[in-house]
mmCIF file of C-alpha atoms and ligand atoms in Angstrom:
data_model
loop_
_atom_site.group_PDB
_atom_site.id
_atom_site.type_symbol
_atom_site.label_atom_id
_atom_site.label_comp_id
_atom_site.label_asym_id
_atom_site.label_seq_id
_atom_site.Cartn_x
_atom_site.Cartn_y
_atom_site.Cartn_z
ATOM 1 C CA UNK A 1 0.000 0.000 0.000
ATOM 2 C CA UNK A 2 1.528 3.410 -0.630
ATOM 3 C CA UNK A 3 1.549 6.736 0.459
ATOM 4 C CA UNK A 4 0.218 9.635 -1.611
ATOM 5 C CA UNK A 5 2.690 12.390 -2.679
ATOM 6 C CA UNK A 6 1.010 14.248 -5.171
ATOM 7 C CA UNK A 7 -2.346 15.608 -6.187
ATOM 8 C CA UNK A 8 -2.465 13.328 -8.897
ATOM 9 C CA UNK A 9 -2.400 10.359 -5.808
ATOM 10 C CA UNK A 10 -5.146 11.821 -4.536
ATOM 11 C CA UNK A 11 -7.240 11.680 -7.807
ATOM 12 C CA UNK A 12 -6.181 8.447 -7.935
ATOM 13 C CA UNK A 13 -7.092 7.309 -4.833
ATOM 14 C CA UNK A 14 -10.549 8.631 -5.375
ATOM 15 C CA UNK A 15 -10.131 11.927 -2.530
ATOM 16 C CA UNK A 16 -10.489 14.260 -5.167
ATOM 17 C CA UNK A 17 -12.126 14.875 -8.431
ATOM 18 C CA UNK A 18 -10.176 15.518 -11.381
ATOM 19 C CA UNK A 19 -11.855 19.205 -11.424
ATOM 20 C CA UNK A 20 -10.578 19.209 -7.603
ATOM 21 C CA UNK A 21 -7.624 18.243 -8.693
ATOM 22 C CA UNK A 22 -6.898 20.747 -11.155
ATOM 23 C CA UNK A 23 -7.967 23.822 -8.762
ATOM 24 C CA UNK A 24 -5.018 22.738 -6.239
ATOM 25 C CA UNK A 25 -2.157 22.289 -8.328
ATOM 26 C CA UNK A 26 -0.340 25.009 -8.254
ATOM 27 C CA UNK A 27 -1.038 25.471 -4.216
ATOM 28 C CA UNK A 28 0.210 21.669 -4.062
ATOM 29 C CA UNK A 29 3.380 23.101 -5.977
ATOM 30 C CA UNK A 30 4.197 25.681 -3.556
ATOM 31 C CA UNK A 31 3.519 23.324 -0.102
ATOM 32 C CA UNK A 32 4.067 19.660 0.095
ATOM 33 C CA UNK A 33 1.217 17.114 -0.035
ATOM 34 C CA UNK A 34 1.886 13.490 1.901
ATOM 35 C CA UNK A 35 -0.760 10.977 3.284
ATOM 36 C CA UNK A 36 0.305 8.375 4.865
ATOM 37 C CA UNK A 37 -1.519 4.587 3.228
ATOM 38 C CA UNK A 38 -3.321 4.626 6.791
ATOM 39 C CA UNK A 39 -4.834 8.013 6.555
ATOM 40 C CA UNK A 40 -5.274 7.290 2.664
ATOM 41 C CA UNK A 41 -7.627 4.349 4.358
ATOM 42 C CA UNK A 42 -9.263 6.122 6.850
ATOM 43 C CA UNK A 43 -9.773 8.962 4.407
ATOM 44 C CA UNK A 44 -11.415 6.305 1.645
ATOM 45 C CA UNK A 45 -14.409 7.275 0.305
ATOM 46 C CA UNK A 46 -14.457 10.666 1.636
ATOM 47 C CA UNK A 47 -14.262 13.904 -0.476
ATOM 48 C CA UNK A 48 -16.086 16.061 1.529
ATOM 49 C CA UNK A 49 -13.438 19.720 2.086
ATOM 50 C CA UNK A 50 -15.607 19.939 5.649
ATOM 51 C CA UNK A 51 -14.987 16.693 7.038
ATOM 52 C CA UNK A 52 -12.200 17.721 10.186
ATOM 53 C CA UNK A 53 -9.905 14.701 9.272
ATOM 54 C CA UNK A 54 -10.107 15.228 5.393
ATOM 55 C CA UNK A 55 -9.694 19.095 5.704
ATOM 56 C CA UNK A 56 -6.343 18.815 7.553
ATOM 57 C CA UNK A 57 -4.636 16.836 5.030
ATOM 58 C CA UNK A 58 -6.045 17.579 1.357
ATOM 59 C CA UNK A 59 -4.933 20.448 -0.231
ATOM 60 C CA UNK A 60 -7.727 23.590 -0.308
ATOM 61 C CA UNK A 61 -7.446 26.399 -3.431
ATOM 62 C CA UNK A 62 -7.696 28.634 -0.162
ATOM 63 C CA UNK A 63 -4.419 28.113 0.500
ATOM 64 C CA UNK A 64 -3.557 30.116 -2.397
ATOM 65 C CA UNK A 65 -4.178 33.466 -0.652
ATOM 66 C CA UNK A 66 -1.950 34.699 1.837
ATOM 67 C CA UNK A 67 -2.909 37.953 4.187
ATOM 68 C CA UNK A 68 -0.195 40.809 4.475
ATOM 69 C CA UNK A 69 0.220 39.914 8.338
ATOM 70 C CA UNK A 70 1.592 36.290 6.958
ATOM 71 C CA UNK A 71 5.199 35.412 7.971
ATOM 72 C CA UNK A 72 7.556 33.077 5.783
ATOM 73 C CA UNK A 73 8.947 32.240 9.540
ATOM 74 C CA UNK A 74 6.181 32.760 11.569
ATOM 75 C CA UNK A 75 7.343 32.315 14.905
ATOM 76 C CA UNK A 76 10.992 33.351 14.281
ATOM 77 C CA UNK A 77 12.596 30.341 14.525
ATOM 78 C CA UNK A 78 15.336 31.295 12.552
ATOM 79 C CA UNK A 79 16.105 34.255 14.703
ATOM 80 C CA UNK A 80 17.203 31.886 17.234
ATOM 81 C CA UNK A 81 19.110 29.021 16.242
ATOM 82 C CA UNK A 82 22.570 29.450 16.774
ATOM 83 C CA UNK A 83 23.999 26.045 14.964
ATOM 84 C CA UNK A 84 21.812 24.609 12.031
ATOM 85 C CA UNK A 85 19.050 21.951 13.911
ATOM 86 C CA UNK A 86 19.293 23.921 17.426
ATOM 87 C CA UNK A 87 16.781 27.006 17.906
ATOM 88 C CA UNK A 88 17.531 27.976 21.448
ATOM 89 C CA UNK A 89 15.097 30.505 22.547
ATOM 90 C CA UNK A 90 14.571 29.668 26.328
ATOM 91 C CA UNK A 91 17.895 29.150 28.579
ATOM 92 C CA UNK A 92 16.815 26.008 30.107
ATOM 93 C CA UNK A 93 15.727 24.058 26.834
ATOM 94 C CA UNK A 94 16.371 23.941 23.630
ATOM 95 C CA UNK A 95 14.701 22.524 20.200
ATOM 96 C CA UNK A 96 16.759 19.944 18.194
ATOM 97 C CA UNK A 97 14.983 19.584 14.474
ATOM 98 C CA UNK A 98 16.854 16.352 13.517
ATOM 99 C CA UNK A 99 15.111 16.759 9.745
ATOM 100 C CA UNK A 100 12.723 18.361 7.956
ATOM 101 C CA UNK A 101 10.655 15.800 6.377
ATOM 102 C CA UNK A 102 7.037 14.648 7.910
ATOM 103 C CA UNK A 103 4.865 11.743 6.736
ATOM 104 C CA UNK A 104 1.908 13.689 6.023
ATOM 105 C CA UNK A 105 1.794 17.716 5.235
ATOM 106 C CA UNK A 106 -0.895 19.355 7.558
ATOM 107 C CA UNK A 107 -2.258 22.423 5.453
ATOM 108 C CA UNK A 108 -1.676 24.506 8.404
ATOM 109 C CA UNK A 109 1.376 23.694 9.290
ATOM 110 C CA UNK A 110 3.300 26.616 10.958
ATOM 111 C CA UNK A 111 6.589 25.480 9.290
ATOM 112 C CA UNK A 112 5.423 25.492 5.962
ATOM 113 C CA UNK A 113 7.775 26.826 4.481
ATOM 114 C CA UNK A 114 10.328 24.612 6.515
ATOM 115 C CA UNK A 115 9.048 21.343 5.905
ATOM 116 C CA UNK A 116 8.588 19.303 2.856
ATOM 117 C CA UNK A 117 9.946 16.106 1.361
ATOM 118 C CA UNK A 118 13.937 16.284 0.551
ATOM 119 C CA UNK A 119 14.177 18.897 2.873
ATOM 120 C CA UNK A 120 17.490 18.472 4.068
ATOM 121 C CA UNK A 121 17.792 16.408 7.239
ATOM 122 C CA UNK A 122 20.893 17.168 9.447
ATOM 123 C CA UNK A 123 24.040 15.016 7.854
ATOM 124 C CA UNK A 124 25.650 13.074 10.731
ATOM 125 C CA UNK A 125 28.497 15.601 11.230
ATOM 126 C CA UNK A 126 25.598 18.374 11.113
ATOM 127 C CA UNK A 127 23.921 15.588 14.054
ATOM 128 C CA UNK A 128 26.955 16.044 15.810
ATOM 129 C CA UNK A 129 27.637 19.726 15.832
ATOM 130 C CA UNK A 130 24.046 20.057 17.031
ATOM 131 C CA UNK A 131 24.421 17.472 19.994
ATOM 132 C CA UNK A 132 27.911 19.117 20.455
ATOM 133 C CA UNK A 133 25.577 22.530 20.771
ATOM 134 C CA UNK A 134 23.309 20.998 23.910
ATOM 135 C CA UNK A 135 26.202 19.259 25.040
ATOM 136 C CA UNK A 136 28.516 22.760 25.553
ATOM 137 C CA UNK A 137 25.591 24.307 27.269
ATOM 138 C CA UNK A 138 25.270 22.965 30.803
ATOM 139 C CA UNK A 139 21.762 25.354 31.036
ATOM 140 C CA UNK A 140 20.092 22.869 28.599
ATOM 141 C CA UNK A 141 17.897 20.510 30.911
ATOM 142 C CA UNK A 142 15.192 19.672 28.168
ATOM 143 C CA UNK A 143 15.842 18.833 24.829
ATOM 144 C CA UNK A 144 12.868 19.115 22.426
ATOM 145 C CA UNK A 145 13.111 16.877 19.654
ATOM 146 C CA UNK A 146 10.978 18.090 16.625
ATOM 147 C CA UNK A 147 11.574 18.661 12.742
ATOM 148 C CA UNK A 148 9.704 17.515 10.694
ATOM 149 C CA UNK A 149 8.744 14.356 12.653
ATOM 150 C CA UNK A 150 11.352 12.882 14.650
ATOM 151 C CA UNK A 151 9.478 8.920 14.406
ATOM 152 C CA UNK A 152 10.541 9.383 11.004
ATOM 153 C CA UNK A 153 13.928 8.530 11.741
ATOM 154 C CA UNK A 154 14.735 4.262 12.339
ATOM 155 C CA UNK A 155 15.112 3.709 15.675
ATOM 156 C CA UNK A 156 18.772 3.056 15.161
ATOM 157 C CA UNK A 157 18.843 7.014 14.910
ATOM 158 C CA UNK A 158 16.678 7.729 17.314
ATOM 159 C CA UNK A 159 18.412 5.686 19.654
ATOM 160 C CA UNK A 160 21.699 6.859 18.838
ATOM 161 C CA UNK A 161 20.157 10.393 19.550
ATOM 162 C CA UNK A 162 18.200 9.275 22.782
ATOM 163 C CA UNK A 163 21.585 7.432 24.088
ATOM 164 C CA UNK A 164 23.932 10.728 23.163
ATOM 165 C CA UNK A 165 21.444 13.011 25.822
ATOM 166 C CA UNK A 166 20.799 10.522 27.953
ATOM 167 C CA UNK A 167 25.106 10.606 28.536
ATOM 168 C CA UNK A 168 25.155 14.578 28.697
ATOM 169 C CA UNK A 169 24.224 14.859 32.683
ATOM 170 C CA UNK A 170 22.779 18.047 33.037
ATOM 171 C CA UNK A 171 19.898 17.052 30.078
ATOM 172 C CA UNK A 172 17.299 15.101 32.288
ATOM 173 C CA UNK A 173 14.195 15.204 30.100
ATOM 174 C CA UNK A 174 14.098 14.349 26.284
ATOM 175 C CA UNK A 175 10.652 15.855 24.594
ATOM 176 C CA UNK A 176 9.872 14.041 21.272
ATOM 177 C CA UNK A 177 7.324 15.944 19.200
ATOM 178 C CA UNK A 178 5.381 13.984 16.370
ATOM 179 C CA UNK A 179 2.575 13.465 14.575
ATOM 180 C CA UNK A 180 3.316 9.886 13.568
ATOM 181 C CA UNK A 181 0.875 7.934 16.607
ATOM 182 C CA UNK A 182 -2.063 10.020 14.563
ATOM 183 C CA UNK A 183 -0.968 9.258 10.797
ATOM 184 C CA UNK A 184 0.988 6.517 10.869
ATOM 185 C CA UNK A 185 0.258 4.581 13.987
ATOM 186 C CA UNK A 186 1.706 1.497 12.443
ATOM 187 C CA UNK A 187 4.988 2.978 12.682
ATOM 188 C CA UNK A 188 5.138 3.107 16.512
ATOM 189 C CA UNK A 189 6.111 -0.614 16.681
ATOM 190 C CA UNK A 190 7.883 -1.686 19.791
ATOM 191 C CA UNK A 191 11.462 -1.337 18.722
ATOM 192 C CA UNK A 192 10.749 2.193 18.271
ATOM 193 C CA UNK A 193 9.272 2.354 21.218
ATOM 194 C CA UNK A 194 11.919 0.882 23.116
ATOM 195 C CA UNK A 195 14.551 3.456 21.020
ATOM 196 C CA UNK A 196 13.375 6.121 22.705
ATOM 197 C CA UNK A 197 14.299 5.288 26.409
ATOM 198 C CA UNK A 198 17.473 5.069 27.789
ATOM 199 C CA UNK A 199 18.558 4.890 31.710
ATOM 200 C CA UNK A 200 19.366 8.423 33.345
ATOM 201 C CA UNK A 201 16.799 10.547 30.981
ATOM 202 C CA UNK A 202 13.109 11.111 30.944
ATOM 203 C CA UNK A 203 11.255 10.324 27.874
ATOM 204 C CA UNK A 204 8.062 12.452 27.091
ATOM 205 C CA UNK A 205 6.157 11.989 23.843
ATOM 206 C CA UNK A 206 3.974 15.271 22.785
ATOM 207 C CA UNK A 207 1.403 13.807 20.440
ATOM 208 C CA UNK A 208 -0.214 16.277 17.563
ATOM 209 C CA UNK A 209 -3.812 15.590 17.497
ATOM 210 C CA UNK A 210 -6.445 18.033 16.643
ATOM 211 C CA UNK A 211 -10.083 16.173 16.252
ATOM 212 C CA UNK A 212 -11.590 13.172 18.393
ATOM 213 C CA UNK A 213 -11.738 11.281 14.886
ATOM 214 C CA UNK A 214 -8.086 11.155 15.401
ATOM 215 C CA UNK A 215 -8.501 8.206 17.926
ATOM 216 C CA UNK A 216 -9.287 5.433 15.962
ATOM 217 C CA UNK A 217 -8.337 1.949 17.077
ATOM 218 C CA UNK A 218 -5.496 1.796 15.473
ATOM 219 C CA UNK A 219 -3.993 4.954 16.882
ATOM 220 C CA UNK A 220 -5.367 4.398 20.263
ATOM 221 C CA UNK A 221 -3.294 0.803 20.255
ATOM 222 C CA UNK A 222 -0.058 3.075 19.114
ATOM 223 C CA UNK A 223 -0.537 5.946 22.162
ATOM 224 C CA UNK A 224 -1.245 2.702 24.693
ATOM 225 C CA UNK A 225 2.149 1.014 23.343
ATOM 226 C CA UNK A 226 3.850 4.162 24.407
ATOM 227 C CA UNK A 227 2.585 4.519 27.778
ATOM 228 C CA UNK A 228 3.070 0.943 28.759
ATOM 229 C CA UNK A 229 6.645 1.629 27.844
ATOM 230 C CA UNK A 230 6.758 4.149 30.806
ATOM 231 C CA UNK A 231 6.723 7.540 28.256
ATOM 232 C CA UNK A 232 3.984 9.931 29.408
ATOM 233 C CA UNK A 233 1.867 11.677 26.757
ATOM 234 C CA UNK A 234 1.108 14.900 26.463
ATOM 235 C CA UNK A 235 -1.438 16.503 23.895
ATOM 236 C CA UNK A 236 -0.468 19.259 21.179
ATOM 237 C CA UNK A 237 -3.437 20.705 19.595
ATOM 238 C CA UNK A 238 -4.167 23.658 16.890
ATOM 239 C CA UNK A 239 -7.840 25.594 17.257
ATOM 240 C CA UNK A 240 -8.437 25.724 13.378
ATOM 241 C CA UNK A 241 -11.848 27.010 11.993
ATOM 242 C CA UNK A 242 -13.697 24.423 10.546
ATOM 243 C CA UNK A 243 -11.930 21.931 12.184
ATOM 244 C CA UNK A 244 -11.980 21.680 16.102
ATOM 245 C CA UNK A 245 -13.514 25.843 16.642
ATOM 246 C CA UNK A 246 -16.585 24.443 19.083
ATOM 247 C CA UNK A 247 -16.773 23.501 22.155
ATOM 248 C CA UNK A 248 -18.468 20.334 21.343
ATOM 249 C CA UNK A 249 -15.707 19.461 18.635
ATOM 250 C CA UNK A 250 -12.827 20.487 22.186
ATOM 251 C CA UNK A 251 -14.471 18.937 24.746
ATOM 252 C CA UNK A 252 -14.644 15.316 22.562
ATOM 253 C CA UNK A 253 -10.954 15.873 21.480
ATOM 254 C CA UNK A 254 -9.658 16.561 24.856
ATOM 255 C CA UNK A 255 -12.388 13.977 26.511
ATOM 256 C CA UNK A 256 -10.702 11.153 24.115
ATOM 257 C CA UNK A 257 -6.820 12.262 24.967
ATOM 258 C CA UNK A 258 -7.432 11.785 28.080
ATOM 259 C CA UNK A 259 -8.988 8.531 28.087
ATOM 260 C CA UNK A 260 -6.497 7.617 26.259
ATOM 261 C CA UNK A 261 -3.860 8.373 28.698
ATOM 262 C CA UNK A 262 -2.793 11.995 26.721
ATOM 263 C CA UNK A 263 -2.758 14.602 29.204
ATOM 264 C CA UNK A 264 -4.040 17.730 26.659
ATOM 265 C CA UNK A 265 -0.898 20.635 27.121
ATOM 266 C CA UNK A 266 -1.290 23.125 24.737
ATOM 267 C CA UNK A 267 -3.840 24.499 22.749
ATOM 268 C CA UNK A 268 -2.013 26.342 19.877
ATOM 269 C CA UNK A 269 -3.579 29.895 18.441
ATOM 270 C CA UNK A 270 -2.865 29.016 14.684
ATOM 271 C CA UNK A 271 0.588 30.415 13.707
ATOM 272 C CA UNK A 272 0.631 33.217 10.583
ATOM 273 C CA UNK A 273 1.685 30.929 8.507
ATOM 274 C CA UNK A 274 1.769 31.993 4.388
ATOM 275 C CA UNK A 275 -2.136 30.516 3.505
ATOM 276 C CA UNK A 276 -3.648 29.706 6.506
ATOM 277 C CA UNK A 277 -5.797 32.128 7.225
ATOM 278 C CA UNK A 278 -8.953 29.993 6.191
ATOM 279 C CA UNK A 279 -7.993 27.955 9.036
ATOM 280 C CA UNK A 280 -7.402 30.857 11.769
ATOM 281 C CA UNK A 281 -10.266 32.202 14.153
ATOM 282 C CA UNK A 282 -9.908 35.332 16.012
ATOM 283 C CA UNK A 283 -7.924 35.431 19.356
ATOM 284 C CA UNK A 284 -11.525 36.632 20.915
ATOM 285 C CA UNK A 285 -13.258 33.547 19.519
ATOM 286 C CA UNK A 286 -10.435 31.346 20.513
ATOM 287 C CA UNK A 287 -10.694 32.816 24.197
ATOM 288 C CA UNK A 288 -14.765 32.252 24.398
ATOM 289 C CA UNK A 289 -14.155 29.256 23.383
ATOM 290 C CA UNK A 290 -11.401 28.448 26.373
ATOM 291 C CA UNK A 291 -13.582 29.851 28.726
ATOM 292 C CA UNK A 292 -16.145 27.708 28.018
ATOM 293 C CA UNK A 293 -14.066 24.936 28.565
ATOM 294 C CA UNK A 294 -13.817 25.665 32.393
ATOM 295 C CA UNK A 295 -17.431 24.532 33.289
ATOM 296 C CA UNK A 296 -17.734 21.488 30.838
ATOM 297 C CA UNK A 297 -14.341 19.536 31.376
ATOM 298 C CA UNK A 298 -12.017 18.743 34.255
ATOM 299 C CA UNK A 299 -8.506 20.147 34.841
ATOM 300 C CA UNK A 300 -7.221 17.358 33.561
ATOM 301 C CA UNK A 301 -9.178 17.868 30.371
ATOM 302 C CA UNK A 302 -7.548 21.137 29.819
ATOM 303 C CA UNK A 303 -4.376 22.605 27.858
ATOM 304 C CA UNK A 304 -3.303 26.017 28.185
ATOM 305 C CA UNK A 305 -4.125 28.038 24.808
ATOM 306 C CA UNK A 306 -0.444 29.779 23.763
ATOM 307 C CA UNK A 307 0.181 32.236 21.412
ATOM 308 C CA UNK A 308 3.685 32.216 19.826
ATOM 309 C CA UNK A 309 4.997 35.746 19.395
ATOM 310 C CA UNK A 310 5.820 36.602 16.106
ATOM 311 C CA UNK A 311 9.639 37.656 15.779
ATOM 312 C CA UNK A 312 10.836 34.421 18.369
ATOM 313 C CA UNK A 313 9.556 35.915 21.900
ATOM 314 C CA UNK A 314 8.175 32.927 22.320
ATOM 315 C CA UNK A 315 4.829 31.406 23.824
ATOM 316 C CA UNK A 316 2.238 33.506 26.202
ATOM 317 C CA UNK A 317 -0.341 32.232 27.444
ATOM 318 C CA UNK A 318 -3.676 33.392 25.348
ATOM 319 C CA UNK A 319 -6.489 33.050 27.639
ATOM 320 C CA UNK A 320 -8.169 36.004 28.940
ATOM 321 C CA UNK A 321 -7.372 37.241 32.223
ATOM 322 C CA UNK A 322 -9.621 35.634 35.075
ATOM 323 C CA UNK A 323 -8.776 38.115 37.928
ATOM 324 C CA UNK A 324 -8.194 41.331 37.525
ATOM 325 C CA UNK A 325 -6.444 43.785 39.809
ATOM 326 C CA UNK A 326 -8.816 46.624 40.957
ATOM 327 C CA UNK A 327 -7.743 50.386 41.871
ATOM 328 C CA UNK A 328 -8.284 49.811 45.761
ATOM 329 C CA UNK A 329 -6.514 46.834 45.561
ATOM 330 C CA UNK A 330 -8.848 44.182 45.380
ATOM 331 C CA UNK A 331 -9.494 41.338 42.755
ATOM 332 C CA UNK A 332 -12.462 41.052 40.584
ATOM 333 C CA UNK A 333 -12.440 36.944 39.903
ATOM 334 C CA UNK A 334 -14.776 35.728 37.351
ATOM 335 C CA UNK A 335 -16.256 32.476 37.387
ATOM 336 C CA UNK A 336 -17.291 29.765 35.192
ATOM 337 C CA UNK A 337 -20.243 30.669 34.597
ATOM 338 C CA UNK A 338 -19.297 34.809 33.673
ATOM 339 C CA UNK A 339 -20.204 35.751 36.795
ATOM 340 C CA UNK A 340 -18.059 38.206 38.748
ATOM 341 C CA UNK A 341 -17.071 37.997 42.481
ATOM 342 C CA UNK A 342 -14.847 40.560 44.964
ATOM 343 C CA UNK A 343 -11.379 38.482 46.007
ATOM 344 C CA UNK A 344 -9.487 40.330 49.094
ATOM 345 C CA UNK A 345 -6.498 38.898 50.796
HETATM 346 C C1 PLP B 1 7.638 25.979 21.925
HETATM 347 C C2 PLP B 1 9.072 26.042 22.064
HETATM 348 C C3 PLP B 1 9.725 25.419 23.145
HETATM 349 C C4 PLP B 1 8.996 24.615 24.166
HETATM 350 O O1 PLP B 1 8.224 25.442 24.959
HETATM 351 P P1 PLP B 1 7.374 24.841 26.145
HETATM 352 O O2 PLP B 1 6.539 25.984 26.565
HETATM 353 O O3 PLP B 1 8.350 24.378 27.146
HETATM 354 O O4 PLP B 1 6.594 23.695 25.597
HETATM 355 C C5 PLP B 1 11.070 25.548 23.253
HETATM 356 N N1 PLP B 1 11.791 26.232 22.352
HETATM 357 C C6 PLP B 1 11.215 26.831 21.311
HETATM 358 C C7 PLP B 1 12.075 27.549 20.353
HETATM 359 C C8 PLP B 1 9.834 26.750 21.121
HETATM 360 O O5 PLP B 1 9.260 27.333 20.067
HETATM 361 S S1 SF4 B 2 3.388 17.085 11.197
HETATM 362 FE FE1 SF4 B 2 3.837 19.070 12.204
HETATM 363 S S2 SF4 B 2 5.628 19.893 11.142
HETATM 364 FE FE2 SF4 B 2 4.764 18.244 9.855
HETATM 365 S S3 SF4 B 2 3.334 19.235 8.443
HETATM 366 FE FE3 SF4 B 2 2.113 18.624 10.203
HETATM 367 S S4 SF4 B 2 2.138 20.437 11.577
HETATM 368 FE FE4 SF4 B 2 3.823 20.684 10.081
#
């Protein structure tokens, strides 16, 4: 079974028309296209530019227009990375991007412009330098492993990568961010599993998901296989329009994660990345829509919804502001429900 690289692998898998086809090309030309034979399975039969798992994968002519407040680097990672595969933004961690290829292209994707297929991954000297990087800099206690997908790599690489932090003693936690357990769950077979562990570091797994038709069985059987290895899960999510902007559509997503052992972490404002802006709602609608979330789900149901500053100032927190500070120094606190209460002490 293979995976679709092209619009013309879409047509002829039947997830577009010909017509469709035609009215994406030269979008598909400008930002890759890749479905995995799983999601090319899931997807079967569906053509439908509404349906939330079809929409994040299959090219839109919307993509074609891109807003003057669009960035080519929208959150200024390039500002930041001082050897190529390091972006060190925060003193006590620091991203390693391994490569740059993923095995499917979400038409959101923040690193659009980044990512695609033959997209250079690091060489092993470039590996090297980079691990030399975290290794020099004794402030580094988290490494975050992202790309591109990271459980692309075999797990001879990842385990070479896993083994080199796991020796560097001031780097106790290794962060692995991928998309893989969602479009490829296949791929998360035990010996990868068991690559990304080593003695002396703590392995966390940040899962991409971003619709409760995510967790099919098959995926569900790939997030259990990492959690019975010992790896906690944590939840990434983007609020795109269309896709996951209700709180029905939230409180399912973020219901399933956590039944399935994901604790939900962050709740990404959609980047301004190049044409994307089909997919972004306000910051006000994103907020209403957080609030919301306070009476309907648990704390353990809920991620915090960042905002990453444009330029590389990294994340802030995007909900609105609960208390509030009054002139005679007391606290208006608003509850769940919008209603508003006096706090002194
Ligand atoms: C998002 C990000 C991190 C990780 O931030 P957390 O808030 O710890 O998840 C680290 N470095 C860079 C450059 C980032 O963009
Ligand atoms: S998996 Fe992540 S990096 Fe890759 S295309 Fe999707 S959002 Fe972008």
């Amino acid at each position: 079974m293979k995976a679709l690289h092209s619009v013309s692998d879409l047509v002829a898998a039947g997830l577009m028309t010909p017509e469709a086809g035609e009215a994406v090309r030269t979008v598909a030309d400008r930002y890759a296209v890749a479905l995995t034979p799983y999601l090319r399975d899931t997807l079967a039969g569906r053509t439908d530019p509404q349906d939330p798992l079809y929409a994040q994968y299959v090219p839109s002519p919307a993509e074609a227009y891109s807003t003057p407040e669009e960035l080519e680097d929208p959150i200024g990672d390039g500002a930041r990375s001082p050897v190529k595969g390091i972006v060190h933004r925060y003193p006590d961690r620091a991203l390693l991007k391994p490569l740059h290829a993923c095995a499917v292209y979400c038409r959101f994707c923040f690193r659009r412009e980044m990512v695609g297929p033959g997209g250079e991954a690091l060489t092993a000297d470039e590996l090297d330098s980079a691990l030399a990087y975290i290794r020099d800099h004794q402030e580094v206690w988290e490494v975050v492993v992202t790309g591109g997908d990271p459980l692309l790599l075999s797990p001879r690489r990842l385990r070479g990568i896993v083994q080199a932090l796991s020796d560097m003693p001031h780097v106790g936690i290794v962060r692995l961010h991928s998309r893989i357990p969602a479009a490829d769950p296949d791929r998360i077979t035990p010996e990868l599993v068991e690559a990304l562990t080593a003695p002396d570091l703590a392995t966390w797994v940040a899962v991409h998901i971003n619709h409760a038709d995510e967790l099919t069985p098959p995926v569900r059987a790939a997030l259990a296989r990492l959690v019975e290895a010992g790896i906690p899960l944590v939840g990434q999510t983007v609020l795109l329009k269309g896709i996951n902007d209700s709180h029905a559509a939230l409180e399912a997503l973020f219901r399933g994660m956590v039944r399935n052992r994901v604790k939900p972490y962050y709740l990404h404002h959609p980047d301004l990345a190049a044409g994307t802006s089909h997919f972004r709602p306000t910051l006000a609608e994103g907020q209403a829509l957080v609030t919301g979330l306070r009476g309907r789900l648990s704390g353990l149901c809920q991620p915090t919804y960042v905002l990453d500053i444009p330029g590389g100032h990294g994340k802030a927190p995007a909900a609105p502001a609960w208390i509030e500070e009054q002139r005679d120094g007391s606290y208006r606190v608003t509850d769940f429900t919008g209603r508003v209460h006096d706090y002194r002490g």
